[in-house]
Short mmCIF file of C-alpha atoms and ligand atoms in Angstrom, two decimals:
data_model
loop_
_atom_site.label_atom_id
_atom_site.label_comp_id
_atom_site.label_asym_id
_atom_site.label_seq_id
_atom_site.Cartn_x
_atom_site.Cartn_y
_atom_site.Cartn_z
CA MET B 26 33.70 -61.51 76.64
CA ASP B 27 34.21 -65.21 75.22
CA ALA B 28 34.47 -67.21 72.35
CA SER B 29 30.57 -67.38 71.86
CA GLU B 30 29.98 -63.99 71.45
CA VAL B 31 32.88 -63.26 69.37
CA ALA B 32 31.31 -65.52 67.08
CA VAL B 33 28.40 -64.17 67.15
CA LEU B 34 30.01 -61.18 66.11
CA ARG B 35 31.83 -62.59 63.32
CA ASP B 36 28.94 -63.98 62.31
CA ALA B 37 27.16 -60.99 62.04
CA ALA B 38 29.95 -59.23 59.96
CA LEU B 39 30.13 -62.26 57.79
CA ALA B 40 27.03 -62.28 57.06
CA ALA B 41 26.23 -58.48 56.11
CA PHE B 42 29.49 -58.23 53.60
CA ALA B 43 28.13 -61.52 52.46
CA GLY B 44 25.01 -59.50 51.51
CA ALA B 45 26.30 -56.32 50.27
CA GLU B 46 25.78 -56.05 46.85
CA ASP B 47 28.20 -53.18 45.27
CA VAL B 48 30.98 -51.59 47.31
CA ALA B 49 29.18 -48.71 48.83
CA THR B 50 26.88 -50.69 51.02
CA LEU B 51 30.31 -53.28 51.75
CA GLU B 52 32.08 -49.94 53.14
CA GLN B 53 29.18 -49.05 55.12
CA ALA B 54 29.23 -52.58 56.54
CA ARG B 55 32.52 -52.34 57.16
CA ILE B 56 31.80 -49.14 59.58
CA ASP B 57 29.68 -50.99 61.15
CA HIS B 58 31.58 -53.90 62.14
CA LEU B 59 35.37 -52.98 62.18
CA GLY B 60 35.01 -49.30 62.76
CA ARG B 61 35.53 -47.52 65.66
CA ARG B 62 32.62 -46.86 67.41
CA SER B 63 31.40 -50.77 65.94
CA PRO B 64 30.83 -53.75 69.23
CA LEU B 65 34.71 -54.42 68.23
CA GLY B 66 35.80 -50.86 68.10
CA GLU B 67 34.50 -50.77 71.79
CA ALA B 68 35.10 -53.78 73.15
CA GLN B 69 39.18 -53.05 71.44
CA ARG B 70 39.23 -49.97 73.32
CA GLY B 71 37.44 -50.85 76.55
CA LEU B 72 40.72 -53.16 76.42
CA GLY B 73 42.69 -51.00 78.82
CA ALA B 74 40.11 -51.45 81.67
CA LEU B 75 40.84 -55.19 82.01
CA ASP B 76 43.00 -55.91 84.52
CA ASP B 77 46.25 -58.13 82.91
CA GLU B 78 45.16 -61.25 82.75
CA GLU B 79 42.24 -60.89 81.02
CA ARG B 80 43.51 -58.49 78.84
CA ARG B 81 45.74 -60.70 76.76
CA ARG B 82 42.92 -63.26 76.95
CA VAL B 83 40.26 -61.24 75.34
CA GLY B 84 43.16 -59.02 73.37
CA ALA B 85 43.86 -62.50 71.61
CA LEU B 86 40.09 -63.50 70.74
CA LEU B 87 39.28 -59.90 69.49
CA ASN B 88 42.70 -59.68 67.37
CA GLY B 89 41.85 -62.93 66.13
CA LEU B 90 37.84 -62.16 65.55
CA ARG B 91 39.27 -58.19 63.96
CA MET B 92 42.17 -60.81 61.30
CA GLU B 93 39.37 -63.19 60.65
CA VAL B 94 36.76 -60.28 60.06
CA THR B 95 39.46 -57.99 57.82
CA GLU B 96 40.31 -61.00 55.56
CA ALA B 97 36.17 -61.34 54.86
CA PHE B 98 35.82 -57.64 54.30
CA ASP B 99 38.92 -57.75 51.74
CA ARG B 100 37.94 -61.24 49.94
CA ARG B 101 34.04 -59.70 49.27
CA HIS B 102 36.27 -56.38 48.68
CA GLY B 103 37.45 -58.54 45.95
CA GLU B 104 34.86 -60.13 44.74
CA LEU B 105 32.39 -56.81 44.55
CA ASP B 106 35.28 -55.32 42.37
CA ALA B 107 35.28 -58.07 39.86
CA ILE B 108 31.89 -57.49 39.50
CA GLU B 109 31.71 -54.15 38.79
CA LEU B 110 34.36 -54.35 36.49
CA GLY B 111 33.14 -57.15 34.30
CA ARG B 112 29.12 -54.96 34.45
CA ARG B 113 31.39 -51.46 33.43
CA LEU B 114 32.93 -53.40 30.43
CA GLU B 115 29.65 -55.17 29.39
CA ARG B 116 28.10 -51.30 29.90
CA GLU B 117 30.94 -50.35 28.01
CA ARG B 118 31.17 -53.00 25.08
CA ARG B 119 31.51 -51.75 21.17
CA ASP B 120 30.88 -53.57 19.05
CA LEU B 121 33.93 -53.43 16.63
CA THR B 122 32.44 -56.13 13.93
CA GLY B 123 29.56 -53.60 12.58
CA PRO B 124 29.57 -51.50 10.20
CA ALA B 125 31.91 -48.22 10.43
CA ARG B 126 29.44 -45.06 11.02
CA ARG B 127 29.39 -43.09 7.66
CA VAL B 128 31.12 -40.20 7.53
CA ARG B 129 30.48 -37.35 4.94
CA PRO B 130 33.00 -35.90 3.52
CA GLY B 131 32.89 -32.04 3.19
CA ARG B 132 34.97 -30.19 -0.25
CA PRO B 133 35.77 -26.87 -1.38
CA HIS B 134 32.86 -25.05 -2.44
CA LEU B 135 32.12 -25.07 -5.89
CA LEU B 136 33.15 -20.84 -6.03
CA THR B 137 35.75 -22.26 -4.54
CA GLN B 138 36.45 -25.01 -7.12
CA VAL B 139 36.19 -23.02 -10.08
CA GLU B 140 38.89 -20.40 -8.82
CA GLU B 141 41.40 -22.92 -8.13
CA GLU B 142 41.02 -24.65 -11.38
CA ILE B 143 41.39 -21.51 -13.34
CA VAL B 144 44.39 -20.33 -10.43
CA ASP B 145 45.64 -24.38 -11.63
CA VAL B 146 46.04 -22.98 -15.14
CA PHE B 147 48.18 -20.65 -15.06
CA VAL B 148 49.71 -21.85 -12.70
CA GLY B 149 50.57 -23.97 -14.53
CA MET B 150 51.73 -21.80 -17.13
CA GLY B 151 54.25 -20.35 -15.00
CA PHE B 152 52.11 -17.46 -13.64
CA SER B 153 52.90 -16.69 -9.52
CA VAL B 154 49.77 -15.99 -7.13
CA ALA B 155 49.21 -12.31 -5.48
CA GLU B 156 46.25 -11.73 -3.31
CA GLY B 157 45.20 -8.66 -1.39
CA PRO B 158 43.19 -6.11 0.69
CA GLU B 159 39.54 -6.55 0.04
CA VAL B 160 39.37 -3.05 1.78
CA GLU B 161 41.54 -0.84 -0.73
CA SER B 162 42.61 2.95 -1.08
CA GLY B 163 40.89 5.24 -4.32
CA ARG B 164 44.58 5.32 -5.72
CA PHE B 165 44.97 1.58 -5.89
CA ASN B 166 42.02 0.83 -7.05
CA PHE B 167 41.14 3.70 -9.26
CA ASP B 168 43.96 6.31 -9.99
CA LEU B 169 46.66 4.22 -11.13
CA LEU B 170 44.54 2.71 -13.30
CA ASN B 171 43.35 5.13 -15.05
CA ILE B 172 40.25 6.09 -14.18
CA PRO B 173 39.55 9.61 -12.95
CA PRO B 174 38.36 11.03 -9.88
CA ASP B 175 35.54 12.13 -12.00
CA HIS B 176 34.80 8.81 -13.59
CA PRO B 177 30.90 7.29 -13.67
CA ALA B 178 32.20 3.85 -11.78
CA ARG B 179 33.73 5.85 -8.86
CA GLY B 180 30.70 7.38 -7.30
CA THR B 181 28.82 5.41 -4.56
CA MET B 182 25.74 4.01 -7.66
CA ASP B 183 28.75 1.98 -8.63
CA THR B 184 31.46 1.41 -5.79
CA ILE B 185 31.08 0.41 -2.15
CA TYR B 186 32.76 2.85 -0.27
CA VAL B 187 33.57 2.22 3.24
CA ASP B 188 35.28 6.18 4.36
CA GLU B 189 34.19 8.33 1.25
CA ASP B 190 36.09 11.26 2.70
CA ALA B 191 38.95 9.35 3.10
CA ASP B 192 38.36 7.94 -0.21
CA VAL B 193 38.55 4.18 1.14
CA VAL B 194 36.27 1.34 -1.07
CA LEU B 195 35.86 -2.05 -0.88
CA ARG B 196 38.22 -2.64 -4.00
CA THR B 197 35.20 -3.31 -7.34
CA HIS B 198 38.44 -5.75 -8.61
CA THR B 199 41.41 -7.39 -7.82
CA SER B 200 43.57 -4.77 -10.08
CA PRO B 201 44.62 -3.34 -7.25
CA VAL B 202 46.61 -6.03 -6.71
CA GLN B 203 48.17 -6.60 -9.69
CA VAL B 204 48.87 -2.05 -9.30
CA ARG B 205 50.89 -3.45 -6.28
CA THR B 206 52.53 -6.31 -8.11
CA MET B 207 53.86 -3.89 -10.61
CA LEU B 208 55.13 -1.39 -8.14
CA THR B 209 56.93 -3.50 -5.74
CA HIS B 210 58.58 -6.01 -8.09
CA GLU B 211 60.37 -5.42 -11.91
CA PRO B 212 59.05 -7.05 -14.90
CA PRO B 213 59.09 -9.70 -16.26
CA ILE B 214 55.68 -9.78 -13.89
CA ALA B 215 52.94 -13.05 -14.70
CA VAL B 216 50.09 -12.63 -12.09
CA VAL B 217 47.10 -14.38 -11.71
CA CYS B 218 45.00 -12.36 -8.75
CA PRO B 219 42.44 -14.62 -7.34
CA GLY B 220 39.79 -12.90 -4.88
CA ARG B 221 36.58 -11.14 -3.70
CA VAL B 222 35.40 -8.05 -5.19
CA TYR B 223 31.80 -5.15 -4.44
CA ARG B 224 30.26 -2.93 -6.25
CA ALA B 225 26.92 -1.77 -5.16
CA ASP B 226 25.00 -3.36 -7.42
CA SER B 227 21.36 -5.23 -6.84
CA VAL B 228 20.84 -8.99 -6.59
CA ASP B 229 19.53 -10.96 -9.49
CA ALA B 230 20.06 -14.22 -11.19
CA THR B 231 23.04 -12.64 -12.66
CA HIS B 232 24.36 -10.24 -10.02
CA SER B 233 25.47 -9.98 -6.72
CA PRO B 234 27.35 -7.15 -4.79
CA VAL B 235 29.97 -9.49 -3.99
CA PHE B 236 31.54 -11.51 -6.45
CA THR B 237 34.84 -13.75 -7.31
CA GLN B 238 37.47 -12.32 -10.01
CA VAL B 239 40.36 -13.97 -11.00
CA GLU B 240 43.33 -11.27 -12.95
CA GLY B 241 46.27 -11.97 -14.82
CA LEU B 242 48.82 -9.35 -15.84
CA LEU B 243 51.71 -10.36 -17.90
CA VAL B 244 54.57 -8.00 -17.88
CA ALA B 245 57.83 -7.81 -19.69
CA GLU B 246 59.78 -6.77 -23.14
CA GLY B 247 58.12 -7.30 -26.16
CA VAL B 248 54.60 -8.69 -24.97
CA SER B 249 51.65 -8.46 -27.65
CA MET B 250 48.69 -8.89 -28.34
CA ALA B 251 49.34 -12.73 -29.98
CA HIS B 252 50.79 -13.65 -26.51
CA LEU B 253 47.86 -12.91 -24.98
CA ARG B 254 45.07 -14.32 -27.22
CA GLY B 255 47.42 -17.63 -27.25
CA THR B 256 47.70 -17.62 -23.22
CA LEU B 257 43.09 -17.18 -23.21
CA LEU B 258 43.27 -19.87 -25.94
CA ALA B 259 45.49 -21.91 -23.87
CA PHE B 260 43.28 -21.44 -20.98
CA ALA B 261 39.68 -21.96 -22.88
CA ARG B 262 41.22 -25.44 -23.48
CA ALA B 263 42.55 -26.64 -20.30
CA LEU B 264 39.46 -25.18 -18.44
CA PHE B 265 36.57 -26.13 -21.26
CA GLY B 266 38.12 -28.47 -23.94
CA ASP B 267 40.25 -28.87 -26.28
CA ASP B 268 37.72 -28.58 -29.19
CA ARG B 269 37.19 -24.65 -28.24
CA GLU B 270 38.15 -21.77 -30.10
CA VAL B 271 38.64 -17.77 -28.92
CA ARG B 272 37.56 -14.63 -30.25
CA LEU B 273 38.63 -11.44 -29.26
CA ARG B 274 35.98 -8.27 -29.88
CA PRO B 275 36.95 -4.94 -29.46
CA SER B 276 35.67 -3.60 -26.03
CA PHE B 277 36.98 -0.33 -24.26
CA PHE B 278 38.40 -0.55 -20.20
CA PRO B 279 40.11 2.69 -18.90
CA PHE B 280 43.63 0.55 -17.96
CA THR B 281 43.93 -1.16 -21.04
CA GLU B 282 44.51 0.11 -24.81
CA PRO B 283 43.37 -1.88 -26.64
CA SER B 284 40.53 -3.59 -25.30
CA ALA B 285 39.13 -7.04 -26.12
CA GLU B 286 35.74 -8.75 -24.80
CA VAL B 287 36.97 -12.89 -25.63
CA ASP B 288 34.11 -15.17 -26.87
CA VAL B 289 34.97 -18.93 -26.24
CA SER B 290 33.22 -21.15 -29.09
CA PHE B 291 30.22 -23.25 -27.02
CA ASP B 292 28.00 -25.52 -28.89
CA SER B 293 26.38 -24.31 -32.18
CA ALA B 294 23.11 -23.87 -29.77
CA SER B 295 24.74 -21.95 -27.96
CA GLY B 296 27.58 -20.54 -29.98
CA TRP B 297 30.12 -17.81 -29.09
CA LEU B 298 29.64 -16.86 -25.06
CA GLU B 299 31.63 -14.03 -23.36
CA ILE B 300 33.84 -15.45 -20.64
CA LEU B 301 36.25 -12.66 -19.98
CA GLY B 302 37.35 -9.21 -20.36
CA SER B 303 41.61 -7.78 -21.59
CA GLY B 304 43.48 -5.96 -23.21
CA MET B 305 47.21 -4.64 -23.34
CA VAL B 306 47.37 -2.46 -20.58
CA ASP B 307 47.51 1.08 -21.36
CA PRO B 308 50.98 2.80 -21.05
CA ALA B 309 49.70 4.88 -18.57
CA VAL B 310 49.04 2.58 -16.19
CA LEU B 311 52.26 1.44 -16.95
CA SER B 312 53.79 4.53 -16.43
CA ALA B 313 51.76 5.61 -13.35
CA CYS B 314 52.98 1.47 -11.57
CA GLY B 315 56.72 3.00 -12.21
CA ILE B 316 57.06 0.51 -15.53
CA ASP B 317 58.73 2.47 -17.94
CA PRO B 318 56.14 1.81 -21.08
CA GLU B 319 58.90 2.13 -23.80
CA ARG B 320 60.67 -0.67 -23.19
CA TYR B 321 57.74 -3.01 -22.11
CA THR B 322 54.65 -4.16 -22.69
CA GLY B 323 52.26 -6.00 -21.04
CA PHE B 324 49.07 -8.11 -21.37
CA ALA B 325 45.81 -8.17 -19.00
CA PHE B 326 42.02 -9.36 -18.26
CA GLY B 327 39.78 -10.39 -15.78
CA ILE B 328 37.50 -13.49 -15.25
CA GLY B 329 34.26 -13.46 -13.26
CA VAL B 330 34.26 -17.32 -11.54
CA GLU B 331 30.93 -17.45 -10.96
CA ARG B 332 30.46 -16.71 -14.15
CA VAL B 333 32.58 -19.53 -15.48
CA ALA B 334 30.97 -21.68 -12.76
CA MET B 335 27.72 -20.92 -13.94
CA LEU B 336 28.61 -21.81 -17.49
CA ARG B 337 30.91 -25.03 -16.59
CA HIS B 338 27.78 -26.52 -14.73
CA GLY B 339 24.97 -25.38 -15.91
CA VAL B 340 24.27 -23.31 -13.23
CA ALA B 341 21.08 -20.65 -14.09
CA ASP B 342 21.09 -18.54 -11.12
CA ILE B 343 24.13 -16.81 -9.44
CA ARG B 344 22.41 -16.80 -6.28
CA ASP B 345 22.32 -20.74 -5.78
CA LEU B 346 26.38 -20.03 -5.11
CA TYR B 347 25.88 -17.48 -2.39
CA ASP B 348 22.67 -19.54 -0.66
CA ALA B 349 24.71 -22.31 0.97
CA ASP B 350 21.68 -24.96 0.71
CA ALA B 351 23.81 -28.27 1.10
CA ARG B 352 20.96 -30.26 -0.85
CA PHE B 353 22.61 -27.76 -3.98
CA LEU B 354 26.34 -27.42 -3.33
CA ALA B 355 26.54 -31.84 -2.57
CA ALA B 356 26.12 -31.75 -6.12
CA PHE B 357 28.97 -30.31 -6.78
C1 2NL H 637 36.35 -7.97 -16.94
C2 2NL H 637 37.11 -7.26 -17.18
C3 2NL H 637 39.77 -7.10 -16.57
C4 2NL H 637 42.19 -6.03 -16.72
C5 2NL H 637 41.04 -6.43 -15.91
C6 2NL H 637 43.95 -4.58 -15.58
C7 2NL H 637 44.96 -4.03 -14.45
C8 2NL H 637 45.66 -4.18 -14.85
C9 2NL H 637 46.20 -3.57 -15.74
C10 2NL H 637 44.89 -3.59 -17.24
CL1 2NL H 637 46.99 -3.91 -13.75
N1 2NL H 637 44.54 -4.69 -16.95
N2 2NL H 637 42.43 -5.68 -15.82
C11 2NL H 637 41.81 -5.80 -18.11
C12 2NL H 637 40.71 -5.80 -18.79
C13 2NL H 637 39.85 -6.20 -18.31
O1 2NL H 637 38.25 -7.17 -16.73
O2 2NL H 637 35.32 -7.35 -17.54
N3 2NL H 637 36.87 -8.54 -16.33
C14 2NL H 637 35.61 -9.85 -15.43
#
């Protein structure tokens, strides 16, 4: 091994490193020119077979060669790292001065908006909010509300039963939530109970087997129908406008006595529109729920949220509220 052979090995290695355009190719060139099986590697391993003087001479030559080639490798490696970083930065470049991608904000469903609006009006008057289960016992949904076992509303034509033998139903109104409130709280009680309710109805433009109610209950000493009327007038004006009037028409519900349908005045063309049912809580209901009807009286009302939403927003078909058509819902 002499200086010219070393020069050949060095030139071959430097040429291979210079020709490597990426780190993987460069690594292969390192193995070829600096690895154990490379000519340099073999030569260094073969040093032991040489005599002392020759080993010192050739060993120094090979060490010098290894240092020079290793240095060249490191330099090229550094260059390729910089080049690849540059390529990557270019590839992942983001133009932060460009227009931002438009994010369309979501919003609550129209029914949720109207439900919350109704609840907010009563919360503003001092009512609390209570919720309860959608699967109910016949006892809470009917018995304690003065609806007897043979009442037609309890039949399978009107009520969806989860378990007929066990008298378990999908609640037909949110009244059982008020029943539960009366059973666990002393008057004065003022609650509104929003939620989904279920009836065995066929679907048409104004009926759905699932709909949404907000019921309200106020029980205290000295509560009269005047309080009911004043509360509902304030509600109608908050929701539909300060120029509204309300009109109570005699009606019947098993759980209120007397009972009244409540109409709100609209424009001269539509005249009066019915928006809810109401009444003074029947003393039998107060008694069944553990409240002394000699001391306390109360009023209650039930509002159909779909009906209010349809009146407020000019929706003609209740099915539009359930179809989940984004083009329709985006309008609200
Ligand atoms: C309607 C009528 C009404 C009630 C619901 C009620 C609840 C209890 C006691 C007495 Cl715990 N009454 N709720 C009273 C009158 C009418 O709803 O047509 N709703 C859409």
